[in-house]
Short mmCIF file of N, CA and C in Angstrom, two decimals:
data_model
loop_
_atom_site.label_atom_id
_atom_site.label_comp_id
_atom_site.label_asym_id
_atom_site.label_seq_id
_atom_site.Cartn_x
_atom_site.Cartn_y
_atom_site.Cartn_z
N UNK V 1 -20.97 -25.16 17.70
CA UNK V 1 -20.79 -24.94 16.28
C UNK V 1 -20.95 -23.46 15.94
N UNK V 2 -22.02 -22.84 16.41
CA UNK V 2 -22.26 -21.43 16.08
C UNK V 2 -21.18 -20.54 16.67
N UNK V 3 -20.79 -20.78 17.94
CA UNK V 3 -19.75 -19.95 18.56
C UNK V 3 -18.44 -20.11 17.80
N UNK V 4 -18.14 -21.33 17.38
CA UNK V 4 -16.92 -21.59 16.61
C UNK V 4 -16.95 -20.79 15.30
N UNK V 5 -18.10 -20.75 14.62
CA UNK V 5 -18.23 -19.96 13.39
C UNK V 5 -17.96 -18.49 13.64
N UNK V 6 -18.48 -17.96 14.75
CA UNK V 6 -18.26 -16.55 15.07
C UNK V 6 -16.79 -16.27 15.29
N UNK V 7 -16.12 -17.10 16.07
CA UNK V 7 -14.71 -16.90 16.37
C UNK V 7 -13.89 -17.00 15.09
N UNK V 8 -14.19 -17.99 14.24
CA UNK V 8 -13.47 -18.16 12.98
C UNK V 8 -13.62 -16.96 12.07
N UNK V 9 -14.74 -16.24 12.17
CA UNK V 9 -14.98 -15.11 11.30
C UNK V 9 -14.75 -13.77 12.00
N UNK V 10 -14.02 -13.79 13.10
CA UNK V 10 -13.59 -12.55 13.73
C UNK V 10 -14.57 -11.91 14.69
N UNK V 11 -15.64 -12.59 15.08
CA UNK V 11 -16.58 -12.03 16.04
C UNK V 11 -16.15 -12.43 17.43
N UNK V 12 -16.09 -11.47 18.34
CA UNK V 12 -15.68 -11.74 19.71
C UNK V 12 -16.92 -11.88 20.59
N UNK V 13 -17.02 -12.96 21.31
CA UNK V 13 -18.15 -13.15 22.21
C UNK V 13 -17.78 -14.13 23.30
N UNK V 14 -18.37 -13.96 24.46
CA UNK V 14 -18.24 -14.96 25.51
C UNK V 14 -19.62 -15.47 25.90
N UNK V 15 -20.63 -15.15 25.09
CA UNK V 15 -21.99 -15.58 25.38
C UNK V 15 -22.26 -16.92 24.70
N UNK V 16 -23.19 -17.67 25.26
CA UNK V 16 -23.59 -18.89 24.59
C UNK V 16 -24.47 -18.51 23.40
N UNK V 17 -24.50 -19.36 22.39
CA UNK V 17 -25.25 -19.04 21.18
C UNK V 17 -26.26 -20.12 20.89
N UNK V 18 -27.35 -19.83 20.22
CA UNK V 18 -27.81 -18.48 19.99
C UNK V 18 -28.39 -17.88 21.26
N UNK V 19 -28.24 -16.60 21.45
CA UNK V 19 -28.70 -15.90 22.65
C UNK V 19 -29.90 -15.05 22.31
N UNK V 20 -30.79 -14.91 23.25
CA UNK V 20 -31.89 -13.96 23.06
C UNK V 20 -32.08 -13.20 24.36
N UNK V 21 -32.73 -12.07 24.31
CA UNK V 21 -32.96 -11.26 25.49
C UNK V 21 -34.33 -10.63 25.40
N UNK V 22 -34.80 -10.10 26.51
CA UNK V 22 -36.12 -9.48 26.58
C UNK V 22 -35.98 -7.97 26.60
N UNK V 23 -36.83 -7.29 25.84
CA UNK V 23 -36.89 -5.83 25.88
C UNK V 23 -38.35 -5.43 25.69
N UNK V 24 -38.84 -4.62 26.58
CA UNK V 24 -40.23 -4.17 26.51
C UNK V 24 -41.21 -5.33 26.40
N UNK V 25 -40.91 -6.43 27.09
CA UNK V 25 -41.81 -7.57 27.12
C UNK V 25 -41.80 -8.43 25.88
N UNK V 26 -40.95 -8.10 24.89
CA UNK V 26 -40.89 -8.89 23.67
C UNK V 26 -39.51 -9.52 23.54
N UNK V 27 -39.46 -10.70 22.99
CA UNK V 27 -38.18 -11.38 22.77
C UNK V 27 -37.48 -10.76 21.57
N UNK V 28 -36.21 -10.50 21.70
CA UNK V 28 -35.40 -9.96 20.60
C UNK V 28 -34.20 -10.88 20.41
N UNK V 29 -33.75 -10.99 19.19
CA UNK V 29 -32.54 -11.75 18.92
C UNK V 29 -31.36 -10.83 19.19
N UNK V 30 -30.35 -11.35 19.86
CA UNK V 30 -29.19 -10.51 20.18
C UNK V 30 -28.34 -10.25 18.95
N UNK V 31 -27.46 -9.27 19.05
CA UNK V 31 -26.55 -8.98 17.95
C UNK V 31 -25.64 -10.17 17.69
N UNK V 32 -25.33 -10.92 18.73
CA UNK V 32 -24.46 -12.08 18.57
C UNK V 32 -25.13 -13.11 17.66
N UNK V 33 -26.41 -13.42 17.91
CA UNK V 33 -27.09 -14.38 17.04
C UNK V 33 -27.25 -13.81 15.64
N UNK V 34 -27.54 -12.53 15.55
CA UNK V 34 -27.65 -11.91 14.24
C UNK V 34 -26.36 -12.04 13.45
N UNK V 35 -25.23 -11.84 14.10
CA UNK V 35 -23.93 -12.00 13.45
C UNK V 35 -23.70 -13.43 13.00
N UNK V 36 -24.08 -14.36 13.86
CA UNK V 36 -23.94 -15.78 13.51
C UNK V 36 -24.83 -16.11 12.31
N UNK V 37 -26.07 -15.62 12.32
CA UNK V 37 -27.01 -15.90 11.23
C UNK V 37 -26.48 -15.34 9.91
N UNK V 38 -25.89 -14.15 9.92
CA UNK V 38 -25.34 -13.57 8.70
C UNK V 38 -24.19 -14.41 8.16
N UNK V 39 -23.36 -14.93 9.04
CA UNK V 39 -22.24 -15.78 8.61
C UNK V 39 -22.78 -17.04 7.94
N UNK V 40 -23.75 -17.68 8.57
CA UNK V 40 -24.29 -18.94 8.05
C UNK V 40 -25.04 -18.71 6.74
N UNK V 41 -25.88 -17.68 6.65
CA UNK V 41 -26.61 -17.43 5.41
C UNK V 41 -25.66 -16.99 4.30
N UNK V 42 -24.62 -16.26 4.66
CA UNK V 42 -23.62 -15.85 3.66
C UNK V 42 -22.92 -17.06 3.06
N UNK V 43 -22.51 -17.99 3.91
CA UNK V 43 -21.84 -19.20 3.42
C UNK V 43 -22.81 -20.03 2.57
N UNK V 44 -24.05 -20.15 2.99
CA UNK V 44 -25.05 -20.90 2.22
C UNK V 44 -25.24 -20.27 0.83
N UNK V 45 -25.30 -18.94 0.79
CA UNK V 45 -25.43 -18.24 -0.49
C UNK V 45 -24.23 -18.48 -1.40
N UNK V 46 -23.04 -18.44 -0.85
CA UNK V 46 -21.84 -18.68 -1.66
C UNK V 46 -21.80 -20.11 -2.19
N UNK V 47 -22.27 -21.07 -1.41
CA UNK V 47 -22.34 -22.46 -1.88
C UNK V 47 -23.34 -22.60 -3.02
N UNK V 48 -24.45 -21.87 -2.95
CA UNK V 48 -25.43 -21.89 -4.03
C UNK V 48 -24.81 -21.35 -5.32
N UNK V 49 -24.11 -20.23 -5.22
CA UNK V 49 -23.46 -19.62 -6.39
C UNK V 49 -22.51 -20.63 -7.04
N UNK V 50 -21.74 -21.31 -6.22
CA UNK V 50 -20.81 -22.32 -6.72
C UNK V 50 -21.57 -23.45 -7.42
N UNK V 51 -22.68 -23.90 -6.85
CA UNK V 51 -23.48 -24.98 -7.45
C UNK V 51 -24.07 -24.55 -8.80
N UNK V 52 -24.33 -23.26 -8.97
CA UNK V 52 -24.85 -22.76 -10.25
C UNK V 52 -23.76 -22.68 -11.32
N UNK V 53 -22.50 -22.86 -10.92
CA UNK V 53 -21.41 -22.73 -11.87
C UNK V 53 -21.00 -21.29 -12.10
N UNK V 54 -21.43 -20.40 -11.22
CA UNK V 54 -21.04 -18.99 -11.29
C UNK V 54 -19.95 -18.72 -10.27
N UNK V 55 -19.42 -17.51 -10.28
CA UNK V 55 -18.36 -17.14 -9.35
C UNK V 55 -18.80 -16.00 -8.45
N UNK V 56 -18.36 -16.07 -7.22
CA UNK V 56 -18.51 -14.93 -6.31
C UNK V 56 -17.53 -13.87 -6.79
N UNK V 57 -17.99 -12.63 -6.82
CA UNK V 57 -17.11 -11.55 -7.25
C UNK V 57 -15.89 -11.46 -6.33
N UNK V 58 -16.11 -11.66 -5.06
CA UNK V 58 -15.01 -11.66 -4.09
C UNK V 58 -14.44 -13.07 -4.04
N UNK V 59 -13.19 -13.22 -4.44
CA UNK V 59 -12.58 -14.54 -4.52
C UNK V 59 -11.87 -14.96 -3.24
N UNK V 60 -11.31 -14.01 -2.50
CA UNK V 60 -10.55 -14.36 -1.30
C UNK V 60 -11.47 -14.43 -0.09
N UNK V 61 -11.41 -15.54 0.61
CA UNK V 61 -12.31 -15.77 1.74
C UNK V 61 -12.22 -14.68 2.80
N UNK V 62 -11.04 -14.14 3.02
CA UNK V 62 -10.90 -13.13 4.06
C UNK V 62 -11.64 -11.83 3.72
N UNK V 63 -12.06 -11.68 2.45
CA UNK V 63 -12.80 -10.50 2.05
C UNK V 63 -14.30 -10.75 1.87
N UNK V 64 -14.76 -11.98 2.13
CA UNK V 64 -16.20 -12.26 2.02
C UNK V 64 -16.96 -11.36 2.97
N UNK V 65 -18.06 -10.82 2.49
CA UNK V 65 -18.91 -9.99 3.32
C UNK V 65 -19.82 -10.85 4.17
N UNK V 66 -20.09 -10.40 5.38
CA UNK V 66 -21.02 -11.11 6.26
C UNK V 66 -22.48 -10.77 5.91
N UNK V 67 -22.68 -9.73 5.09
CA UNK V 67 -24.05 -9.28 4.83
C UNK V 67 -24.44 -9.27 3.36
N UNK V 68 -23.53 -9.65 2.46
CA UNK V 68 -23.80 -9.48 1.05
C UNK V 68 -23.00 -10.51 0.24
N UNK V 69 -23.64 -11.10 -0.77
CA UNK V 69 -22.94 -11.95 -1.73
C UNK V 69 -23.07 -11.30 -3.09
N UNK V 70 -21.94 -11.08 -3.75
CA UNK V 70 -21.93 -10.45 -5.07
C UNK V 70 -21.56 -11.51 -6.10
N UNK V 71 -22.44 -11.69 -7.09
CA UNK V 71 -22.30 -12.77 -8.06
C UNK V 71 -21.91 -12.20 -9.42
N UNK V 72 -20.83 -12.74 -9.98
CA UNK V 72 -20.35 -12.36 -11.30
C UNK V 72 -21.10 -13.19 -12.34
N UNK V 73 -21.68 -12.52 -13.34
CA UNK V 73 -22.41 -13.24 -14.39
C UNK V 73 -21.56 -13.36 -15.65
N UNK V 74 -21.86 -14.34 -16.51
CA UNK V 74 -21.10 -14.47 -17.77
C UNK V 74 -21.27 -13.21 -18.62
N UNK V 75 -20.32 -12.93 -19.51
CA UNK V 75 -20.35 -11.70 -20.31
C UNK V 75 -21.58 -11.57 -21.21
N UNK V 76 -22.21 -12.67 -21.57
CA UNK V 76 -23.38 -12.60 -22.45
C UNK V 76 -24.69 -12.27 -21.70
N UNK V 77 -24.60 -12.09 -20.38
CA UNK V 77 -25.78 -11.75 -19.58
C UNK V 77 -25.56 -10.38 -18.95
N UNK V 78 -26.57 -9.54 -19.03
CA UNK V 78 -26.55 -8.23 -18.37
C UNK V 78 -27.18 -8.40 -16.98
N UNK V 79 -26.40 -8.21 -15.96
CA UNK V 79 -26.92 -8.41 -14.60
C UNK V 79 -28.05 -7.45 -14.26
N UNK V 80 -28.12 -6.32 -14.94
CA UNK V 80 -29.23 -5.38 -14.71
C UNK V 80 -30.56 -6.02 -15.10
N UNK V 81 -30.53 -6.87 -16.12
CA UNK V 81 -31.75 -7.57 -16.53
C UNK V 81 -32.16 -8.60 -15.46
N UNK V 82 -31.21 -9.22 -14.81
CA UNK V 82 -31.52 -10.15 -13.71
C UNK V 82 -32.24 -9.40 -12.60
N UNK V 83 -31.71 -8.26 -12.21
CA UNK V 83 -32.30 -7.47 -11.12
C UNK V 83 -33.68 -6.95 -11.53
N UNK V 84 -33.80 -6.47 -12.76
CA UNK V 84 -35.08 -5.95 -13.26
C UNK V 84 -36.14 -7.06 -13.29
N UNK V 85 -35.78 -8.22 -13.82
CA UNK V 85 -36.72 -9.34 -13.92
C UNK V 85 -37.10 -9.86 -12.52
N UNK V 86 -36.14 -9.87 -11.61
CA UNK V 86 -36.42 -10.32 -10.23
C UNK V 86 -37.54 -9.49 -9.63
N UNK V 87 -37.46 -8.18 -9.83
CA UNK V 87 -38.44 -7.27 -9.24
C UNK V 87 -39.78 -7.34 -9.97
N UNK V 88 -39.74 -7.30 -11.29
CA UNK V 88 -40.98 -7.21 -12.07
C UNK V 88 -41.74 -8.52 -12.18
N UNK V 89 -41.04 -9.65 -12.18
CA UNK V 89 -41.73 -10.93 -12.37
C UNK V 89 -41.90 -11.71 -11.07
N UNK V 90 -40.90 -11.67 -10.20
CA UNK V 90 -40.91 -12.53 -9.01
C UNK V 90 -41.03 -11.77 -7.69
N UNK V 91 -41.18 -10.45 -7.75
CA UNK V 91 -41.28 -9.64 -6.54
C UNK V 91 -40.10 -9.87 -5.60
N UNK V 92 -38.92 -10.00 -6.18
CA UNK V 92 -37.69 -10.28 -5.45
C UNK V 92 -36.75 -9.10 -5.61
N UNK V 93 -36.22 -8.61 -4.52
CA UNK V 93 -35.34 -7.45 -4.55
C UNK V 93 -33.88 -7.90 -4.48
N UNK V 94 -33.16 -7.68 -5.57
CA UNK V 94 -31.72 -7.96 -5.63
C UNK V 94 -31.00 -6.64 -5.85
N UNK V 95 -29.70 -6.64 -5.58
CA UNK V 95 -28.92 -5.42 -5.75
C UNK V 95 -28.20 -5.38 -7.08
N UNK V 96 -28.06 -4.17 -7.63
CA UNK V 96 -27.33 -3.96 -8.88
C UNK V 96 -25.84 -3.89 -8.63
N UNK V 97 -25.08 -4.14 -9.68
CA UNK V 97 -23.66 -3.82 -9.66
C UNK V 97 -23.53 -2.33 -9.94
N UNK V 98 -22.62 -1.67 -9.28
CA UNK V 98 -22.46 -0.22 -9.44
C UNK V 98 -21.11 0.11 -10.07
N UNK V 99 -21.04 1.26 -10.72
CA UNK V 99 -19.82 1.80 -11.31
C UNK V 99 -19.14 0.80 -12.25
N UNK V 100 -17.92 0.39 -11.94
CA UNK V 100 -17.13 -0.47 -12.83
C UNK V 100 -17.74 -1.86 -13.03
N UNK V 101 -18.56 -2.30 -12.10
CA UNK V 101 -19.15 -3.64 -12.23
C UNK V 101 -20.63 -3.61 -12.65
N UNK V 102 -21.11 -2.44 -13.05
CA UNK V 102 -22.50 -2.32 -13.52
C UNK V 102 -22.70 -3.24 -14.72
N UNK V 103 -23.76 -4.05 -14.67
CA UNK V 103 -24.06 -4.99 -15.74
C UNK V 103 -23.30 -6.30 -15.65
N UNK V 104 -22.33 -6.38 -14.73
CA UNK V 104 -21.48 -7.57 -14.61
C UNK V 104 -21.78 -8.41 -13.37
N UNK V 105 -22.39 -7.79 -12.36
CA UNK V 105 -22.67 -8.50 -11.11
C UNK V 105 -24.07 -8.13 -10.61
N UNK V 106 -24.61 -9.01 -9.76
CA UNK V 106 -25.78 -8.66 -8.97
C UNK V 106 -25.52 -9.10 -7.55
N UNK V 107 -26.31 -8.56 -6.62
CA UNK V 107 -26.03 -8.79 -5.20
C UNK V 107 -27.24 -9.38 -4.48
N UNK V 108 -26.95 -10.32 -3.59
CA UNK V 108 -27.96 -10.88 -2.70
C UNK V 108 -27.58 -10.45 -1.29
N UNK V 109 -28.49 -9.75 -0.62
CA UNK V 109 -28.25 -9.34 0.76
C UNK V 109 -28.72 -10.42 1.72
N UNK V 110 -27.91 -10.67 2.74
CA UNK V 110 -28.30 -11.63 3.79
C UNK V 110 -28.06 -10.98 5.14
N UNK V 111 -28.87 -9.95 5.40
CA UNK V 111 -28.75 -9.20 6.64
C UNK V 111 -30.13 -8.87 7.17
N UNK V 112 -30.17 -8.27 8.32
CA UNK V 112 -31.44 -7.86 8.89
C UNK V 112 -32.30 -9.03 9.30
N UNK V 113 -33.58 -8.93 8.99
CA UNK V 113 -34.55 -9.93 9.43
C UNK V 113 -34.69 -11.06 8.40
N UNK V 114 -33.60 -11.50 7.82
CA UNK V 114 -33.61 -12.59 6.86
C UNK V 114 -33.23 -13.87 7.59
N UNK V 115 -34.12 -14.88 7.54
CA UNK V 115 -33.74 -16.15 8.15
C UNK V 115 -33.34 -17.14 7.06
N UNK V 116 -32.97 -18.31 7.47
CA UNK V 116 -32.42 -19.31 6.55
C UNK V 116 -33.44 -19.75 5.50
N UNK V 117 -34.68 -19.95 5.89
CA UNK V 117 -35.70 -20.41 4.95
C UNK V 117 -36.04 -19.30 3.95
N UNK V 118 -36.02 -18.05 4.39
CA UNK V 118 -36.23 -16.94 3.46
C UNK V 118 -35.11 -16.88 2.43
N UNK V 119 -33.89 -17.15 2.86
CA UNK V 119 -32.76 -17.17 1.92
C UNK V 119 -32.99 -18.25 0.86
N UNK V 120 -33.47 -19.41 1.26
CA UNK V 120 -33.71 -20.49 0.30
C UNK V 120 -34.74 -20.07 -0.74
N UNK V 121 -35.77 -19.33 -0.32
CA UNK V 121 -36.75 -18.81 -1.28
C UNK V 121 -36.11 -17.85 -2.26
N UNK V 122 -35.25 -17.00 -1.76
CA UNK V 122 -34.53 -16.06 -2.62
C UNK V 122 -33.67 -16.82 -3.63
N UNK V 123 -32.96 -17.83 -3.18
CA UNK V 123 -32.10 -18.61 -4.07
C UNK V 123 -32.92 -19.31 -5.15
N UNK V 124 -34.09 -19.84 -4.79
CA UNK V 124 -34.98 -20.46 -5.78
C UNK V 124 -35.41 -19.43 -6.82
N UNK V 125 -35.73 -18.22 -6.36
CA UNK V 125 -36.10 -17.16 -7.30
C UNK V 125 -34.96 -16.81 -8.23
N UNK V 126 -33.75 -16.73 -7.71
CA UNK V 126 -32.59 -16.41 -8.55
C UNK V 126 -32.39 -17.51 -9.59
N UNK V 127 -32.59 -18.75 -9.21
CA UNK V 127 -32.45 -19.85 -10.18
C UNK V 127 -33.44 -19.69 -11.33
N UNK V 128 -34.69 -19.36 -11.02
CA UNK V 128 -35.69 -19.17 -12.08
C UNK V 128 -35.31 -18.00 -12.99
N UNK V 129 -34.80 -16.93 -12.39
CA UNK V 129 -34.40 -15.76 -13.17
C UNK V 129 -33.22 -16.10 -14.07
N UNK V 130 -32.25 -16.82 -13.54
CA UNK V 130 -31.10 -17.22 -14.36
C UNK V 130 -31.56 -18.02 -15.57
N UNK V 131 -32.50 -18.92 -15.35
CA UNK V 131 -33.07 -19.71 -16.45
C UNK V 131 -33.77 -18.78 -17.45
N UNK V 132 -34.53 -17.82 -16.93
CA UNK V 132 -35.24 -16.85 -17.79
C UNK V 132 -34.30 -16.08 -18.72
N UNK V 133 -33.12 -15.71 -18.22
CA UNK V 133 -32.20 -14.89 -19.02
C UNK V 133 -31.22 -15.72 -19.85
N UNK V 134 -31.44 -17.04 -19.85
CA UNK V 134 -30.65 -17.90 -20.75
C UNK V 134 -29.43 -18.56 -20.13
N UNK V 135 -29.28 -18.48 -18.83
CA UNK V 135 -28.15 -19.16 -18.20
C UNK V 135 -28.55 -20.62 -17.93
N UNK V 136 -27.70 -21.58 -18.27
CA UNK V 136 -28.07 -22.99 -18.14
C UNK V 136 -27.95 -23.53 -16.71
N UNK V 137 -28.76 -23.01 -15.82
CA UNK V 137 -28.74 -23.46 -14.43
C UNK V 137 -29.68 -24.65 -14.28
N UNK V 138 -29.30 -25.59 -13.45
CA UNK V 138 -30.18 -26.70 -13.12
C UNK V 138 -31.03 -26.23 -11.93
N UNK V 139 -32.35 -26.12 -12.16
CA UNK V 139 -33.22 -25.65 -11.09
C UNK V 139 -33.10 -26.54 -9.86
N UNK V 140 -32.93 -25.91 -8.72
CA UNK V 140 -32.80 -26.63 -7.46
C UNK V 140 -31.37 -26.90 -7.04
N UNK V 141 -30.40 -26.67 -7.92
CA UNK V 141 -29.01 -27.00 -7.59
C UNK V 141 -28.45 -26.12 -6.48
N UNK V 142 -28.67 -24.83 -6.56
CA UNK V 142 -28.18 -23.92 -5.52
C UNK V 142 -28.96 -24.07 -4.23
N UNK V 143 -30.27 -24.26 -4.35
CA UNK V 143 -31.11 -24.47 -3.16
C UNK V 143 -30.66 -25.73 -2.44
N UNK V 144 -30.36 -26.79 -3.19
CA UNK V 144 -29.92 -28.05 -2.58
C UNK V 144 -28.59 -27.87 -1.84
N UNK V 145 -27.65 -27.18 -2.46
CA UNK V 145 -26.34 -26.95 -1.83
C UNK V 145 -26.49 -26.14 -0.55
N UNK V 146 -27.29 -25.08 -0.62
CA UNK V 146 -27.51 -24.22 0.56
C UNK V 146 -28.27 -24.98 1.65
N UNK V 147 -29.28 -25.75 1.26
CA UNK V 147 -30.08 -26.52 2.24
C UNK V 147 -29.22 -27.52 2.99
N UNK V 148 -28.37 -28.22 2.27
CA UNK V 148 -27.51 -29.22 2.91
C UNK V 148 -26.60 -28.55 3.94
N UNK V 149 -26.03 -27.41 3.58
CA UNK V 149 -25.17 -26.68 4.51
C UNK V 149 -25.97 -26.20 5.72
N UNK V 150 -27.12 -25.58 5.46
CA UNK V 150 -27.92 -25.02 6.55
C UNK V 150 -28.42 -26.10 7.51
N UNK V 151 -28.84 -27.23 6.97
CA UNK V 151 -29.35 -28.30 7.83
C UNK V 151 -28.30 -28.75 8.84
N UNK V 152 -27.06 -28.68 8.46
CA UNK V 152 -25.97 -29.11 9.35
C UNK V 152 -25.41 -28.00 10.23
N UNK V 153 -25.88 -26.76 10.04
CA UNK V 153 -25.29 -25.64 10.78
C UNK V 153 -26.28 -24.76 11.52
N UNK V 154 -27.54 -25.14 11.58
CA UNK V 154 -28.53 -24.34 12.29
C UNK V 154 -28.87 -25.04 13.61
N UNK V 155 -28.64 -24.39 14.74
CA UNK V 155 -29.01 -25.01 16.02
C UNK V 155 -30.50 -24.83 16.30
N UNK V 156 -30.99 -25.54 17.29
CA UNK V 156 -32.37 -25.37 17.74
C UNK V 156 -32.51 -23.96 18.32
N UNK V 157 -33.69 -23.38 18.21
CA UNK V 157 -33.97 -22.06 18.77
C UNK V 157 -34.25 -22.26 20.27
N UNK V 158 -33.42 -21.67 21.14
CA UNK V 158 -33.52 -21.94 22.58
C UNK V 158 -34.89 -21.74 23.17
N UNK V 159 -35.61 -20.70 22.75
CA UNK V 159 -36.92 -20.43 23.35
C UNK V 159 -37.98 -21.44 22.90
N UNK V 160 -37.64 -22.31 21.96
CA UNK V 160 -38.62 -23.27 21.45
C UNK V 160 -38.26 -24.71 21.80
N UNK V 161 -37.23 -24.88 22.59
CA UNK V 161 -36.80 -26.24 22.96
C UNK V 161 -37.64 -26.73 24.11
#
């Protein structure tokens, strides 16, 4: 499943997934697994956005980012307030919309050392913030959509089997 996701999204690999390797006596996740994880968390994030009744700023699938989801907010909401409230109330770091999309979008990063369960926490925080700023989100809707997808697309961790 994971290798198929990588191939479908343009990643070239002949390694089994998920792969890990040893460096300096510590286990490290390979770039291949990292790429797979970004694809899976990105798709989970986009499903959450859809469940909230919002739109991904990027509409064409071939342009979806592997490391970032950009969410378009309704015109009556300033996305800068979402980002500000995320940081000040929930200790959650979201990205601002820049230049032409300032105030219209906010960004969720799904890269680096972010795992699937951490993404779910972020999505729960975004739901609370959306409610705070007056958007009629059903709490748990995006988390449920992302959880269902992740449960069916996360393999066992090889070193823990």
